[in-house]
Amino acid sequence: MQRIDTTRVVIVGAGLGALYAALKLAPHPVLVISPERLGAGASSAWAQGGVAAAMDPADSAEAHASDTLRAGAGTVDPEVARRVTKEARAHILDLTDLGTPFDRSATGGYVLSREAAHSFARVVRIRGDQAGAGITRALVAQVRETPSIQVLEGVMATGLHLEAGQVSGVEVARCAGGLTAPCLLRAPAVLLAGGGSGGLYALTTNPPRIRGEVIGMAARAGAVIADAEFVQFHPTAIACGRDPAPLATEALRGEGAILVNRHGERFMASVHPDAELAPRDIVARAIFAQTRAGNVPALDTRTALGTRLLTDFPAVASACHAAGLDPLREPIPVAAAAHYHMGGIATDARGATSLPGLWACGEAASTGLHGANRLASNGLLEALVYARRCAIDIGAALGTPSDAPEVKLPELAPAALPCPTLIGRLRQTMTDGAGVIRDAAGLTRALADIAEITSEAQAAAPLLNMTATATLIATAALRREESRGAHFRADFPAPSGPEGHRSLLTLAEARAPRALETT
Ligand SMILES: Cc1cc2nc3c(=O)[nH]c(=O)nc-3n(C[C@H](O)[C@H](O)[C@H](O)COP(=O)(O)OP(=O)(O)OC[C@H]3O[C@@H](n4cnc5c(N)ncnc54)[C@H](O)[C@@H]3O)c2cc1C
């Protein structure tokens, strides 16, 4: 394999975590690895609701932390929640200084949405559902103007390189117009910010590239993975046959939109006292049950929003239009879809992983903030807080920045693409066996199928990275013999107690035969 040495910090990914960390590392030279054009292909740009932060004087970081703890169902690290929610306000002010056009009131305050399981309206937004796009545009513009940041577009990471137990580089390949063989980039520090795992499931809201590859890469290098079983399913993906499924943001329910089925029944009223604003996992399971029973669940925005949907929620309106749906005339059909991975590469308070030389932030990381269930709009917040912490820790580890030449990738030979049939099979396996409702038999079948796909994947690194993450999700779900937050076991429908434990697992442990002994 060809090898290039660089003194730049290599950042894998180009979403919010990656871009914010690159800016916070300046003037330290960094190299951002972006499979797509900068700003495209990341969940960050698709975020609709916004960023949770206690900005209203009547609200408080303590109330935000306690909502985070409650949503996380006994597995949130209270100290992490306390510190992250306390930092939230500073990051909103910083993003504003960086040019993010958050919605403001006539008096200059931030316009705040209320989302499910928040006790207060505290989600900072942009034109209703344009938060991710607006934040991404502002950060991409800053990154383009920062001389210390080099961006390689059309390039992806396929593996990590270790020397004497320390991460010493990343294997990267060109991916625009077909995958090439990798080359090794040796670097003083590697930050993984490659997003979550939604695309491991057949029904997801995540962009196609977001499919657990970066978590799998870290796992294959030996990193500890935390809370892998906790995958959040969004209740209101628009059920229009598109992959990925467009999202009808939670903020619509915050504005009063209701869930109905084909009989016109408002079914959430009998499921939870908060009805449509119940915690996300409860709404997701209710929607899943309605879908399974053939009741065609749908989101009715007509009375609450009327034509305001078109102006205040342009992303939802345009997704409906593209799918031939008219939300002004009829409710929007919805389904529960894989949306957010609470689990990921275990990191400490500085963003450092269990492997020296490797840091992680954003959805690829598991910091202890989300526990078994992420509170709405805490995802972008966590990416901001830990991107900055990673930058500080990496900066401290590397010392005084010095100039570094730009990295130029050599010519690389074409490589075989991972087989699309195997990827499709993996995604269906995860939806069927490790989805909204799980049990031991289904998880055991899923693990056997994932093992077969792994052996058929041969040397296709992207697929091996995906099956590694799938193995960890299904194994951790099989081991957790209780229901907690987003993890629901039909064969263990209750939590084991008010407080839960976080799960910590390496890939070697997940693949050891004893992982199956519980079945
Ligand atoms: C439709 C939707 C709506 C959402 N709404 C909200 C919201 O309102 N509020 C909120 O807090 N959260 C929301 N979320 C979640 C939130 O957007 C994500 O958790 C957050 O953006 C993650 O940021 P990130 O930087 O970690 O990852 P991402 O933004 O997903 O970026 C990951 C990057 O890694 C790259 N990548 C992937 N694989 C590789 C590889 N092998 N090599 C190199 N690069 C790779 C991707 O191309 C991408 O650039 C939403 C998510 C979705 C999908």
mmCIF file of C-alpha atoms in Angstrom, residues 63-77 81 115-119 122 230 232 250 272 274 277-282 285 342 368-378 483-487 498:
data_model
loop_
_atom_site.group_PDB
_atom_site.id
_atom_site.type_symbol
_atom_site.label_atom_id
_atom_site.label_comp_id
_atom_site.label_asym_id
_atom_site.label_seq_id
_atom_site.Cartn_x
_atom_site.Cartn_y
_atom_site.Cartn_z
ATOM 1 C CA ALA A 63 -33.845 21.997 33.488
ATOM 2 C CA HIS A 64 -32.320 21.015 30.132
ATOM 3 C CA ALA A 65 -30.024 18.532 31.906
ATOM 4 C CA SER A 66 -32.887 17.022 33.847
ATOM 5 C CA ASP A 67 -34.962 16.557 30.647
ATOM 6 C CA THR A 68 -31.893 14.902 29.081
ATOM 7 C CA LEU A 69 -31.594 12.536 32.067
ATOM 8 C CA ARG A 70 -35.286 11.670 31.959
ATOM 9 C CA ALA A 71 -35.293 10.968 28.206
ATOM 10 C CA GLY A 72 -32.177 8.782 28.544
ATOM 11 C CA ALA A 73 -34.047 6.335 30.805
ATOM 12 C CA GLY A 74 -31.532 5.859 33.609
ATOM 13 C CA THR A 75 -28.375 5.538 31.487
ATOM 14 C CA VAL A 76 -27.284 9.151 30.930
ATOM 15 C CA ASP A 77 -24.068 10.172 32.704
ATOM 16 C CA ALA A 81 -25.477 16.101 30.868
ATOM 17 C CA GLU A 115 -39.901 19.547 20.905
ATOM 18 C CA ALA A 116 -40.968 16.241 22.446
ATOM 19 C CA ALA A 117 -39.899 15.525 26.044
ATOM 20 C CA HIS A 118 -38.484 19.059 26.532
ATOM 21 C CA SER A 119 -40.114 20.861 29.456
ATOM 22 C CA ARG A 122 -35.506 25.595 23.818
ATOM 23 C CA PHE A 230 -29.378 2.096 21.539
ATOM 24 C CA GLN A 232 -33.344 5.751 17.932
ATOM 25 C CA GLU A 250 -40.858 16.655 15.402
ATOM 26 C CA HIS A 272 -49.452 8.386 26.624
ATOM 27 C CA ASP A 274 -48.499 13.702 26.441
ATOM 28 C CA LEU A 277 -45.413 14.932 22.478
ATOM 29 C CA ALA A 278 -44.626 11.680 24.317
ATOM 30 C CA PRO A 279 -40.964 10.545 24.275
ATOM 31 C CA ARG A 280 -39.777 9.627 20.801
ATOM 32 C CA ASP A 281 -39.409 5.872 21.475
ATOM 33 C CA ILE A 282 -43.013 5.598 22.681
ATOM 34 C CA ARG A 285 -43.401 2.043 18.779
ATOM 35 C CA MET A 342 -26.936 6.922 20.666
ATOM 36 C CA GLY A 368 -22.779 9.285 27.860
ATOM 37 C CA LEU A 369 -25.033 12.265 27.036
ATOM 38 C CA HIS A 370 -27.884 10.389 25.394
ATOM 39 C CA GLY A 371 -28.168 7.152 27.358
ATOM 40 C CA ALA A 372 -30.872 4.891 25.971
ATOM 41 C CA ASN A 373 -32.751 7.655 24.197
ATOM 42 C CA ARG A 374 -31.563 10.976 22.809
ATOM 43 C CA LEU A 375 -33.565 14.029 23.762
ATOM 44 C CA ALA A 376 -34.629 15.784 20.556
ATOM 45 C CA SER A 377 -32.074 18.289 19.215
ATOM 46 C CA ASN A 378 -29.350 17.212 21.642
ATOM 47 C CA SER A 483 -36.388 -2.840 27.603
ATOM 48 C CA ARG A 484 -34.958 0.616 28.122
ATOM 49 C CA GLY A 485 -35.441 3.805 26.116
ATOM 50 C CA ALA A 486 -35.168 3.082 22.403
ATOM 51 C CA HIS A 487 -34.178 -0.553 23.003
ATOM 52 C CA PRO A 498 -34.978 2.615 37.373
#
